[in-house]
CSV table of C-alpha atoms and ligand atoms in Angstrom, one decimal:
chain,number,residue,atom,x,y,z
A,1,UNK,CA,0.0,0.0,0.0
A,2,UNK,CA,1.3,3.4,-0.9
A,3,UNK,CA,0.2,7.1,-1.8
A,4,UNK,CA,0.8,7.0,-5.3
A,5,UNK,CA,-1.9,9.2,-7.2
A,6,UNK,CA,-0.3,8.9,-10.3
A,7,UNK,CA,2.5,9.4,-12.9
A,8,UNK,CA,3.0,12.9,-14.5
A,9,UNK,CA,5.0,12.9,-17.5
A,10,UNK,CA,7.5,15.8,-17.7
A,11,UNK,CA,7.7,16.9,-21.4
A,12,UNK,CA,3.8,16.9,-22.4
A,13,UNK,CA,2.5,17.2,-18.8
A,14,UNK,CA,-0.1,14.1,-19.0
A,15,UNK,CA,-1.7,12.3,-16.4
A,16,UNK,CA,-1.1,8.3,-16.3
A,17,UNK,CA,-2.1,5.4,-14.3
A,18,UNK,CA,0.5,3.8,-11.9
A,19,UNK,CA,1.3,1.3,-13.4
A,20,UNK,CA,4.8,-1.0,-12.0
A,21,UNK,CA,5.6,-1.7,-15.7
A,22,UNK,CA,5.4,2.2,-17.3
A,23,UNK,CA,8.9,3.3,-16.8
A,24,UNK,CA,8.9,6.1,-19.3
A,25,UNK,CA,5.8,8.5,-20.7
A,26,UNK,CA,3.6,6.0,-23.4
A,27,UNK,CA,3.4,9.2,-25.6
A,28,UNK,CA,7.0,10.6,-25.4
A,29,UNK,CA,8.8,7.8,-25.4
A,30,UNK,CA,11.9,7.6,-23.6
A,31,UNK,CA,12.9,11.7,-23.5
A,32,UNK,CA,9.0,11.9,-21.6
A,33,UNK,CA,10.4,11.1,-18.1
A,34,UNK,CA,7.7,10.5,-15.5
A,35,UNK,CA,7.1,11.6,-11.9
A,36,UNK,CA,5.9,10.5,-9.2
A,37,UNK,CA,2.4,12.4,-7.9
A,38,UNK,CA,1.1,11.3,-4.6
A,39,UNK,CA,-2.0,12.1,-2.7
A,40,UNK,CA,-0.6,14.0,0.2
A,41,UNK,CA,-3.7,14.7,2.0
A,42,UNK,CA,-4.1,10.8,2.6
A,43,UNK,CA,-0.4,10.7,3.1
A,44,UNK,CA,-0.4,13.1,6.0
A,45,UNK,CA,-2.3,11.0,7.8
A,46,UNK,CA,0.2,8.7,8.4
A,47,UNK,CA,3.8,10.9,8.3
A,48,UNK,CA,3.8,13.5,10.9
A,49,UNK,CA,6.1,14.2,13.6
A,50,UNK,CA,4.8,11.5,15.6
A,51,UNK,CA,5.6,9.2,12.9
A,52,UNK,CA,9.1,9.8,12.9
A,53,UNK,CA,9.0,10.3,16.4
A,54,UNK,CA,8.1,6.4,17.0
A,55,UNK,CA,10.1,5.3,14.3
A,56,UNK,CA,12.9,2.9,15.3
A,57,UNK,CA,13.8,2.3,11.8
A,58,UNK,CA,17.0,4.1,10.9
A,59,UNK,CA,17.4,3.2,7.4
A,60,UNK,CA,15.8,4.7,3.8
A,61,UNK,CA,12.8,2.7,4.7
A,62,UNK,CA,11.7,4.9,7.3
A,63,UNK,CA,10.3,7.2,4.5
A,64,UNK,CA,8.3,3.9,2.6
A,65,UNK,CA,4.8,5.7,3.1
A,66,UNK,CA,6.7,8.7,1.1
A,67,UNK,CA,7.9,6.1,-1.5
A,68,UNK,CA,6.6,4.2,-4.7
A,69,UNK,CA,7.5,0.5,-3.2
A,70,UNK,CA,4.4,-1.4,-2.6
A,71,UNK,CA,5.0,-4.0,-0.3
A,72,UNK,CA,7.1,-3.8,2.8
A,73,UNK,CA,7.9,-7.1,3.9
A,74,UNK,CA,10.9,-7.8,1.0
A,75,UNK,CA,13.1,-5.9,2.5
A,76,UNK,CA,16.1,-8.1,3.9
A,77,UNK,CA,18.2,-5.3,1.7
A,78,UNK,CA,21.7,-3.8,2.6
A,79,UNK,CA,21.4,-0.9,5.4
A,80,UNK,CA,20.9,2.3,2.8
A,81,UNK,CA,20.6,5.3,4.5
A,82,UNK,CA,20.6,7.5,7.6
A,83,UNK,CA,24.3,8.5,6.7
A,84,UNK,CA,25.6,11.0,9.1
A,85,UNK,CA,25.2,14.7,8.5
A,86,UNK,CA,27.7,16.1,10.4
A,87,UNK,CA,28.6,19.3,11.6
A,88,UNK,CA,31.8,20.8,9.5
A,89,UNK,CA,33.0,24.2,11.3
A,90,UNK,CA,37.0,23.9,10.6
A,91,UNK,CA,35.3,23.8,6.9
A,92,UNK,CA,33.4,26.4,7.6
A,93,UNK,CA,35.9,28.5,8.9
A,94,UNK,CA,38.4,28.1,6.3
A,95,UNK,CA,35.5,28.7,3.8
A,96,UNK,CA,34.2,31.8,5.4
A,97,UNK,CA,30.6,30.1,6.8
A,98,UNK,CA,29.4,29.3,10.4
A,99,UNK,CA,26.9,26.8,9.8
A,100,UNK,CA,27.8,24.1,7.4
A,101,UNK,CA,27.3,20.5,7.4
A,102,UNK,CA,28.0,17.6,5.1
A,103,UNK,CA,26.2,15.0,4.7
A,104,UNK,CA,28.5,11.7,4.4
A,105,UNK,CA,26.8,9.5,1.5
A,106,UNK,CA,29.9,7.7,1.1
A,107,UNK,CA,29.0,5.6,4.0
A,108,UNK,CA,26.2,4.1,2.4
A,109,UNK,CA,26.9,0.2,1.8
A,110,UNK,CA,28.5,0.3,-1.4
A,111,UNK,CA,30.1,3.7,-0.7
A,112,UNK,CA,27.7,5.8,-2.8
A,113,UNK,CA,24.4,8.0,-2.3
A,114,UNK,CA,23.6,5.5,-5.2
A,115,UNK,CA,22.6,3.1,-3.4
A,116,UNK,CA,19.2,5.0,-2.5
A,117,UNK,CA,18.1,4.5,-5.9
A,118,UNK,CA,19.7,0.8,-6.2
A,119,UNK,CA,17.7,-0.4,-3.4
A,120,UNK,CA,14.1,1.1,-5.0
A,121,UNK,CA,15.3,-0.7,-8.4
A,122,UNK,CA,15.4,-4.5,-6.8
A,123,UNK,CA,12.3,-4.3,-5.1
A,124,UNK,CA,10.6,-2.9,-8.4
A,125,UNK,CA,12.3,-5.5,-10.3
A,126,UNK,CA,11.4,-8.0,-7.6
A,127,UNK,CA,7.5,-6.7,-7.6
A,128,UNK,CA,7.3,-7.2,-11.1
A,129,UNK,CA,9.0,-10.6,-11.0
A,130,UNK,CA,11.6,-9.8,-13.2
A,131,UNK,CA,15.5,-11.9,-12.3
A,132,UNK,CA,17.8,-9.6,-13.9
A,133,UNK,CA,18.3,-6.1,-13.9
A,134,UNK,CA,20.5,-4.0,-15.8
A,135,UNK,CA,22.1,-0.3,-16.2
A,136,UNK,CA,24.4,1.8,-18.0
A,137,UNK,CA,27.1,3.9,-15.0
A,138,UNK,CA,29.6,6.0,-15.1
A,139,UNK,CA,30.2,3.6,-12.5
A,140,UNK,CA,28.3,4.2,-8.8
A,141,UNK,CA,24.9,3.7,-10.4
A,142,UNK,CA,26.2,0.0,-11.6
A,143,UNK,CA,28.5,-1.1,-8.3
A,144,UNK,CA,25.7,0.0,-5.8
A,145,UNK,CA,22.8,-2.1,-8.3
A,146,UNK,CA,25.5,-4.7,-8.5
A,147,UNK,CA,25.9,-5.2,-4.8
A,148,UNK,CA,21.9,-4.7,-4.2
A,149,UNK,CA,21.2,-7.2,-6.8
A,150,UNK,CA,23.5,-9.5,-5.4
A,151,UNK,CA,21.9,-8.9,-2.0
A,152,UNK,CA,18.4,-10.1,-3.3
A,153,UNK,CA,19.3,-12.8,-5.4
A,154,UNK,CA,18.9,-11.0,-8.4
A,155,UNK,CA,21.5,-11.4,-11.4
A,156,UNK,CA,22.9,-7.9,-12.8
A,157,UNK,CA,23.9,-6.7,-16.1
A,158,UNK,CA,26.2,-3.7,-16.2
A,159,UNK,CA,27.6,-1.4,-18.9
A,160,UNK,CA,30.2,0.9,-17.9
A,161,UNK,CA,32.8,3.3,-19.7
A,162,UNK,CA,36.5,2.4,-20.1
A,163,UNK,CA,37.2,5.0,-18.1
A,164,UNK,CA,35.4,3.8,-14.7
A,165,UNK,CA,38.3,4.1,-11.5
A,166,UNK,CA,39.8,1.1,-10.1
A,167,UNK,CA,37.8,0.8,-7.4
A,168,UNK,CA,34.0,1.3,-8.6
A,169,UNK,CA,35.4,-2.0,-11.2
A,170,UNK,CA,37.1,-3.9,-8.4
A,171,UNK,CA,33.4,-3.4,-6.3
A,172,UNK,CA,31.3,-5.1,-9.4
A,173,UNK,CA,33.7,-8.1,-10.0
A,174,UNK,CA,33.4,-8.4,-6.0
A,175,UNK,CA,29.1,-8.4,-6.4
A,176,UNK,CA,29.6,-11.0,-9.0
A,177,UNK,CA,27.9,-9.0,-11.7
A,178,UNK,CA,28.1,-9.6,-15.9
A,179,UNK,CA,30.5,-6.5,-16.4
A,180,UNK,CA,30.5,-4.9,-19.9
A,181,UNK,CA,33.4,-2.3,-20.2
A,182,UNK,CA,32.3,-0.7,-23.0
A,183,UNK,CA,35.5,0.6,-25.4
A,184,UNK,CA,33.7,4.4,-25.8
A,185,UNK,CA,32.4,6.9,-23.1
A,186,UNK,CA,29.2,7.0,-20.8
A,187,UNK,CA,27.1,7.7,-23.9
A,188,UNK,CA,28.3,4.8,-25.6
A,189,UNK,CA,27.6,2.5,-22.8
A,190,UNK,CA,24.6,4.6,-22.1
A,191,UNK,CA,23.0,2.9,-26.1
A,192,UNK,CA,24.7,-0.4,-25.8
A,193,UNK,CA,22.6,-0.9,-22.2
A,194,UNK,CA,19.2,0.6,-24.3
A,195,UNK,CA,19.5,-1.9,-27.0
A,196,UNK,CA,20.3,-5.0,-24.8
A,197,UNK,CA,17.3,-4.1,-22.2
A,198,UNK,CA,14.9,-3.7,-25.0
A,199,UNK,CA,16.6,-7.3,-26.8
A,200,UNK,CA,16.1,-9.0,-23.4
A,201,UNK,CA,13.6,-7.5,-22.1
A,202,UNK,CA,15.7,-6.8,-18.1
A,203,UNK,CA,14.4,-4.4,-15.2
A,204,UNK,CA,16.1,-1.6,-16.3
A,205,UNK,CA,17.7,0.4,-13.5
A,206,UNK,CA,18.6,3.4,-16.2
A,207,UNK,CA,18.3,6.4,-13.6
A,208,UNK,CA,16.4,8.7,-15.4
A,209,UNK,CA,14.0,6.2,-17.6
A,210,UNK,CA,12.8,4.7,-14.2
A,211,UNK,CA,11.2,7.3,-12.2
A,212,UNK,CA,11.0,5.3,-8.8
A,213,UNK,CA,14.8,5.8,-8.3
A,214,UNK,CA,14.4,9.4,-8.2
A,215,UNK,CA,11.9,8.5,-5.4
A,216,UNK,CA,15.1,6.3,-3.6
A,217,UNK,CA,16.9,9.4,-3.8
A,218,UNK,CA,14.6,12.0,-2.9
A,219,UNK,CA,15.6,10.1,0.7
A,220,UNK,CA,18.4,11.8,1.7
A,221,UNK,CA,16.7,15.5,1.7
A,222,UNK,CA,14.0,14.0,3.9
A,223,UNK,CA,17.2,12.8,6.4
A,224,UNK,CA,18.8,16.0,5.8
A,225,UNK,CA,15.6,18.1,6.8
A,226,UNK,CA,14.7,15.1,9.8
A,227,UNK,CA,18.5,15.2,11.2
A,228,UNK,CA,17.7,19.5,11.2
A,229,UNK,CA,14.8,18.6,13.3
A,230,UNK,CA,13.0,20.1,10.2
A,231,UNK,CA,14.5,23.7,10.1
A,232,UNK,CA,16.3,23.3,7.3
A,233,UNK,CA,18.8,25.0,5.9
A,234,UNK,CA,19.0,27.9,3.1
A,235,UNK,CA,20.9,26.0,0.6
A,236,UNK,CA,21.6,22.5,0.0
A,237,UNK,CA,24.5,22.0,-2.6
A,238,UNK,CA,24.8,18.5,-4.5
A,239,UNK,CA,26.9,17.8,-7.7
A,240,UNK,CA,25.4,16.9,-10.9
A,241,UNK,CA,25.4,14.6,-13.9
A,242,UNK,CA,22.3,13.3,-15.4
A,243,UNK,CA,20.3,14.9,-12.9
A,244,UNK,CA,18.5,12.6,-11.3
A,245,UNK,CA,20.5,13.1,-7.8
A,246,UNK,CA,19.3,16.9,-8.0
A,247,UNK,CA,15.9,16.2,-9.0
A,248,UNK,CA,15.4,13.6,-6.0
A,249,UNK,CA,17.1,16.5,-3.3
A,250,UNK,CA,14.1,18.9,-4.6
A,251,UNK,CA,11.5,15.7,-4.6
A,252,UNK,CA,12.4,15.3,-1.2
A,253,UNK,CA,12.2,19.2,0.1
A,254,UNK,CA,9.0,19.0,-1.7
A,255,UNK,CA,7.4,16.5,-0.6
A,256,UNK,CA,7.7,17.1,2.8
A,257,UNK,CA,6.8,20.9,2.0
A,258,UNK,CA,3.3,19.3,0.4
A,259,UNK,CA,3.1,17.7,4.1
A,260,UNK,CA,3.6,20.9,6.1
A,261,UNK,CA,6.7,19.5,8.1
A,262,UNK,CA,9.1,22.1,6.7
A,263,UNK,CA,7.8,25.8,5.9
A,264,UNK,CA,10.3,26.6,3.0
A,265,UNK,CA,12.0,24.2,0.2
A,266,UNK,CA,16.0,25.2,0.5
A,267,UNK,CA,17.4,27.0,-2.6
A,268,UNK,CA,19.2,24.2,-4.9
A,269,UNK,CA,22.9,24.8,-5.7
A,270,UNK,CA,23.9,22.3,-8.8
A,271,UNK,CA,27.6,22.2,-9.7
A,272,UNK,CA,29.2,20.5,-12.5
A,273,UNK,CA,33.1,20.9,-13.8
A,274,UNK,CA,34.4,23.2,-15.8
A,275,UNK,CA,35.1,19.6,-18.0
A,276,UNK,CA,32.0,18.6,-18.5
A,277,UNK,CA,29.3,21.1,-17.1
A,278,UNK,CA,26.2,20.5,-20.2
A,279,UNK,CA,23.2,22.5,-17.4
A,280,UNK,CA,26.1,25.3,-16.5
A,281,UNK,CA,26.6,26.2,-20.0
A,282,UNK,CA,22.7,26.2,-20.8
A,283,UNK,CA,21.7,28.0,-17.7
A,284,UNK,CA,24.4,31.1,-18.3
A,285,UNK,CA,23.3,31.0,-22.2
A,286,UNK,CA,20.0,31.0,-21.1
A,287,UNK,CA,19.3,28.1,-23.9
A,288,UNK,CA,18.5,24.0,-24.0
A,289,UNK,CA,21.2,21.7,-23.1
A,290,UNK,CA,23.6,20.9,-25.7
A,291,UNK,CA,25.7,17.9,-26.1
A,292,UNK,CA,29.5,18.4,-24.3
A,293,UNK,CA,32.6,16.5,-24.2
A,294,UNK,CA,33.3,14.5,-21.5
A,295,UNK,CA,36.5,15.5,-20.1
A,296,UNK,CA,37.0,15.6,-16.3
A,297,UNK,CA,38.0,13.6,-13.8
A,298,UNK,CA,34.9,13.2,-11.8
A,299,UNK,CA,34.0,10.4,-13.2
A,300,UNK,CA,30.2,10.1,-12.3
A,301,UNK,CA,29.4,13.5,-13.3
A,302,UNK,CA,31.2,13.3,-16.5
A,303,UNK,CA,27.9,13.0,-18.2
A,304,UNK,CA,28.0,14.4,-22.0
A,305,UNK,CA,24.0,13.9,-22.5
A,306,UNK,CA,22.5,14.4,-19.0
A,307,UNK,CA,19.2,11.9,-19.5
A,308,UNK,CA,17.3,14.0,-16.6
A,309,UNK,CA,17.5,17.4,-17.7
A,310,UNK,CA,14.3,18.3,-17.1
A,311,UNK,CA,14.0,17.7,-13.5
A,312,UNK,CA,17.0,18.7,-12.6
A,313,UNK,CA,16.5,22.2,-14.3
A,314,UNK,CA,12.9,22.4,-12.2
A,315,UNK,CA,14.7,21.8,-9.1
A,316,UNK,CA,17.0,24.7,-9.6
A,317,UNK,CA,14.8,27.3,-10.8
A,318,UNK,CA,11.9,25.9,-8.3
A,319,UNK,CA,13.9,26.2,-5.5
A,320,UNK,CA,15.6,29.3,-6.4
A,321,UNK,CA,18.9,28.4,-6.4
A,322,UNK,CA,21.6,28.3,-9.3
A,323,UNK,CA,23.9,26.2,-11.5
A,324,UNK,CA,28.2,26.8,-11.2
A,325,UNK,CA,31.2,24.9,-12.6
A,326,UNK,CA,34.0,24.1,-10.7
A,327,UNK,CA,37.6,23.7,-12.4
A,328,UNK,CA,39.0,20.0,-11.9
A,329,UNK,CA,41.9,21.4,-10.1
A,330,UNK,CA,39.1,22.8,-7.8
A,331,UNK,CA,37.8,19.5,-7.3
A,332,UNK,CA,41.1,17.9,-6.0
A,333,UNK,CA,41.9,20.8,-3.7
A,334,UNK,CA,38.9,20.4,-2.5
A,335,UNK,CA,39.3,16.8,-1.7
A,336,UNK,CA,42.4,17.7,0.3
A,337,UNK,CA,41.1,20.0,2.1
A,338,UNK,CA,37.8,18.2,3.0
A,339,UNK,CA,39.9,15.5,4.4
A,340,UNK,CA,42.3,17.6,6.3
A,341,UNK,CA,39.9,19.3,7.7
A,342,UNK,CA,37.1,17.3,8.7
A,343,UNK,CA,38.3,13.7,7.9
A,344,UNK,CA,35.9,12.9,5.2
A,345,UNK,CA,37.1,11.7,2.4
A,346,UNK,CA,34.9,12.1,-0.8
A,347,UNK,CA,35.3,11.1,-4.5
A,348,UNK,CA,35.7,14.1,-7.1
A,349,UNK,CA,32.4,13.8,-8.0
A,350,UNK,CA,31.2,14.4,-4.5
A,351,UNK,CA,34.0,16.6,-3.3
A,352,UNK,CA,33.6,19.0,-6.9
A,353,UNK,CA,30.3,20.2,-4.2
A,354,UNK,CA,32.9,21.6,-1.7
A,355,UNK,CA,34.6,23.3,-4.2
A,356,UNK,CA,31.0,24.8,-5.8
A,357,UNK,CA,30.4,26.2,-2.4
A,358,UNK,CA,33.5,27.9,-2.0
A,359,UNK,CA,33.2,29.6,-5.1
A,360,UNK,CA,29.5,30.3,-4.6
A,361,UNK,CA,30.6,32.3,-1.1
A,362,UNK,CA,33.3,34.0,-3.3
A,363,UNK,CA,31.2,35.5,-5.8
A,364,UNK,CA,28.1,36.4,-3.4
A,365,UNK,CA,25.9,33.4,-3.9
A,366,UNK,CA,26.2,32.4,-0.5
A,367,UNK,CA,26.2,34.3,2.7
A,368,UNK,CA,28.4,33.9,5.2
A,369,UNK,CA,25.2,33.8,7.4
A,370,UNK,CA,23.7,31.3,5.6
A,371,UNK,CA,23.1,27.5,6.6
A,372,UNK,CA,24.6,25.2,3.7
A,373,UNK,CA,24.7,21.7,3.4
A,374,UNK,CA,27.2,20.1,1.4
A,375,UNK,CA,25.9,16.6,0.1
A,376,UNK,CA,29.0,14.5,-0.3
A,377,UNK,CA,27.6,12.0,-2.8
A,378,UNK,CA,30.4,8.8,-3.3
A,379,UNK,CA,33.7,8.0,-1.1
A,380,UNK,CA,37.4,9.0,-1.5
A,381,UNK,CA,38.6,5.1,-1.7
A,382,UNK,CA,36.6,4.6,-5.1
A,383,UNK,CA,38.7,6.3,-6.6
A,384,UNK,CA,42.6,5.9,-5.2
A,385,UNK,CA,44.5,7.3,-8.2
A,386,UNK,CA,43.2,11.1,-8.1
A,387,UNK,CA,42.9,10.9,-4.4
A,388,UNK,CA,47.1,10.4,-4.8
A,389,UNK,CA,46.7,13.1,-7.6
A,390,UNK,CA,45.1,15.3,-4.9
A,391,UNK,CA,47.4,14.9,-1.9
A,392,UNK,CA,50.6,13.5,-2.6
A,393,UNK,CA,52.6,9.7,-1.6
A,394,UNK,CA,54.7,9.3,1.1
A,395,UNK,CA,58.3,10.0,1.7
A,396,UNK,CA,59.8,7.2,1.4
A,397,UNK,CA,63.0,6.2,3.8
A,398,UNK,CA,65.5,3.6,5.2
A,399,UNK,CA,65.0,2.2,8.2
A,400,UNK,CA,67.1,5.1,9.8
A,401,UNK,CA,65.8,7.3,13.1
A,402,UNK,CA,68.6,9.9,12.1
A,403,UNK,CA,67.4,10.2,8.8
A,404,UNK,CA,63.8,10.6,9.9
A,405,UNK,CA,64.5,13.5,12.4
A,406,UNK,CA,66.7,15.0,9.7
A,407,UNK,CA,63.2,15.0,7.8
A,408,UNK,CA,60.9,15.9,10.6
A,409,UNK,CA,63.2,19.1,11.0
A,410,UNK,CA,63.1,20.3,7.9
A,411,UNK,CA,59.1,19.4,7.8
A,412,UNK,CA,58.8,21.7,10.6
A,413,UNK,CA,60.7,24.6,8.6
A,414,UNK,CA,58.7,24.6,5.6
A,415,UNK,CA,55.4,24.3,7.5
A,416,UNK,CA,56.3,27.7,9.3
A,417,UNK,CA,57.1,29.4,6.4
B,1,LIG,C1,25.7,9.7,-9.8
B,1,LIG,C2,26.5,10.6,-9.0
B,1,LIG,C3,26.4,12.0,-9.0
B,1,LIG,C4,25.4,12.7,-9.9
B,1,LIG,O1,24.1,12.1,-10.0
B,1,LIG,P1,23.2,12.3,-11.3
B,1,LIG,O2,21.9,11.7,-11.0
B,1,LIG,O3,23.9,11.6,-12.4
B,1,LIG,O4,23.1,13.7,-11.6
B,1,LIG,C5,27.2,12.7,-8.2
B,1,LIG,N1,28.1,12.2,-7.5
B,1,LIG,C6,28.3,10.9,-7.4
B,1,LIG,C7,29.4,10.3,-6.5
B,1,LIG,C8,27.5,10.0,-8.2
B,1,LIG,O5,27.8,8.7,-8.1
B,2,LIG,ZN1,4.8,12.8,-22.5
């Protein structure tokens, strides 16, 4: 049981049934992505603050009566969810802001805020009766369905670019998944997944064709807003690739906005690099997307044809807030200094947010009065070789205590300077 009302699609704005199998808009085809309507005046019935209140479950599923998943009894999953938002003022400090937080979505169980969706897209494969599953990643999307899958007994097809990081490919051998490394980019392995889905007709976990994984996602702003005891804050910052992350932060603000438990949706900051930044670009040139290279380093943004745009453009200009690109370089400094400060260790993708908010306070965006969260959306170890890129090896020495207070000394001298 659930609170679906319906499915809206977001080009031509029709009404559908909710139906398990209708992925994308019957009219559109697969550019009509749907959304998820619910009745909210049944829906407050049951989520209120005593709900929460008397709710011993701290996982995703805590939100299920705000969800699209029918039946709650399948739900041996993985523990998704309820990551920590922590507190961040050395951050803060260095950044020029009293009140930030990041929320850690690292330390979901396959290391990615992915994992949100991942768990949404077995069940729906499951309620449907379908054995395999399949998606196209830049490389979280397909470890996190990989390990999910694996987790319910379902078999996993993946696609992903050449380029995926060591440790995103090491994670899908682990979950025993069918790995395609597809010789081309995301949009490459992006068709091949679309052809061999429709040829073997697979649950297909592609993020912005299946609208319930935006619903998966949408749970982290409803932690954010429950760990703020529902003030929440003036901006939420989150990076950005097809646009389906995005789009579930605002789906989650808004929902709970629809239920009365928070009296304002937070403004939306969308960042993207310099390398590949499609909804940057668009937004400045006040035009439609257009097709971009994909050349930076963080990998899971690095996302030439965003497949959401349309979403993830609402939940900017809904919320008010606005669209930067952040310089690679950025993105690594960023990732040094997130973990020096705070000892949280992101993946480009996740730490390119840092860096979006430090340039937002530089050019005004941001007050230094404002509260920001910083949503930190895959971990540092994914992703080894730029973490080195970003701060350094170690010296490396003999066995020698003379030798090694010879190099503490002059550590000491080049730290005062
Ligand atoms: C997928 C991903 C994003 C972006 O999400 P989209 O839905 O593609 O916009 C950002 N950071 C990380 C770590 C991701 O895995
Ligand atoms: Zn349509």
């Amino acid at each position: 049981m659930n609170f679906v009302k319906n499915y809206q699609c977001t080009l031509c704005h029709k009404v559908f049934e909710a139906r398990a199998d209708l992925l994308t808009c019957p009219l559109c085809g697969e550019k009509g992505v749907l959304e998820i309507n619910y009745d909210y005046d049944k829906m407050k019935k049951i989520v209120s603050p005593t709900y929460f209140q008397n709710n011993s479950d701290y996982t995703m599923w805590r939100y299920l009566p705000m969800m699209s998943v029918e039946d709650t009894k399948l739900l041996p999953t993985l523990k998704i969810g309820w990551t920590p938002l922590y507190n961040t003022p050395h951050l803060g400090d260095i950044l020029g802001i009293k009140n930030l937080y990041v929320k850690d979505e690292g330390l979901n169980p396959t290391a990615s805020l992915k994992d949100r969706a991942s768990g949404v897209a077995v069940i729906k494969a499951m309620e449907i009766g379908q054995k395999v599953i399949a998606c196209a990643s830049t490389g979280n999307a397909a470890s996190s369905l990989a390990g999910n899958a694996a987790r319910m007994g379902l078999k996993s097809v993946i696609f992903v670019p050449k380029r995926a990081p060591l440790g995103k490919l090491a994670q899908l051998m682990v979950f025993g998944a069918t790995v395609i490394s597809v010789d081309g980019d995301y949009k490459d392995a992006f068709n091949l997944s679309k052809a061999a889905i429709d040829h073997y007709h697979w649950y297909n976990r592609n993020a912005a064709i299946n609208p319930h994984l935006v619903e998966g996602k949408k749970t982290v702003a409803l932690e954010i807003a429950e760990q703020m005891h529902f003030q929440v804050p003036d901006w939420v910052a989150v990076s950005v690739g097809d646009g389906c992350t995005i789009a579930g932060v605002y789906k989650g603000f808004f929902d709970f906005y629809q239920l009365g438990m928070i009296d304002k949706i937070p403004k939306i900051l969308g960042i993207q690099s310099t390398g590949c930044a499609p909804f940057v670009e668009a937004f400045k040139q006040k035009r439609y997307l257009q097709e971009v290279a994909e050349n930076t380093i963080a990998d899971s943004i690095s996302v030439g044809i965003p497949r959401n745009p349309q979403k993830a453009i609402n939940a900017v200009s809904k919320s008010q807030g606005t669209w930067i690109a952040v310089s690679d370089e950025a993105i690594l400094a960023a990732m040094k200094l997130l973990g020096k400060t705070e000892g949280i260790f992101g993946e480009p993708a996740g730490t390119a947010s840092v860096a979006g908010v430090k340039q937002a306070i530089q050019d005004g965006i941001i007050k230094s009065t404002d509260t920001v969260v910083i949503i930190m959306t895959g971990n540092g170890l994914k992703d080894p070789a730029n973490a080195v890129k970003a701060a350094g090896s170690p010296i490396i020495m003999k066995p020698n205590l003379q030798e090694f207070i010879q190099y503490m000394e002059k550590k000491d001298k080049e730290v005062s300077i």
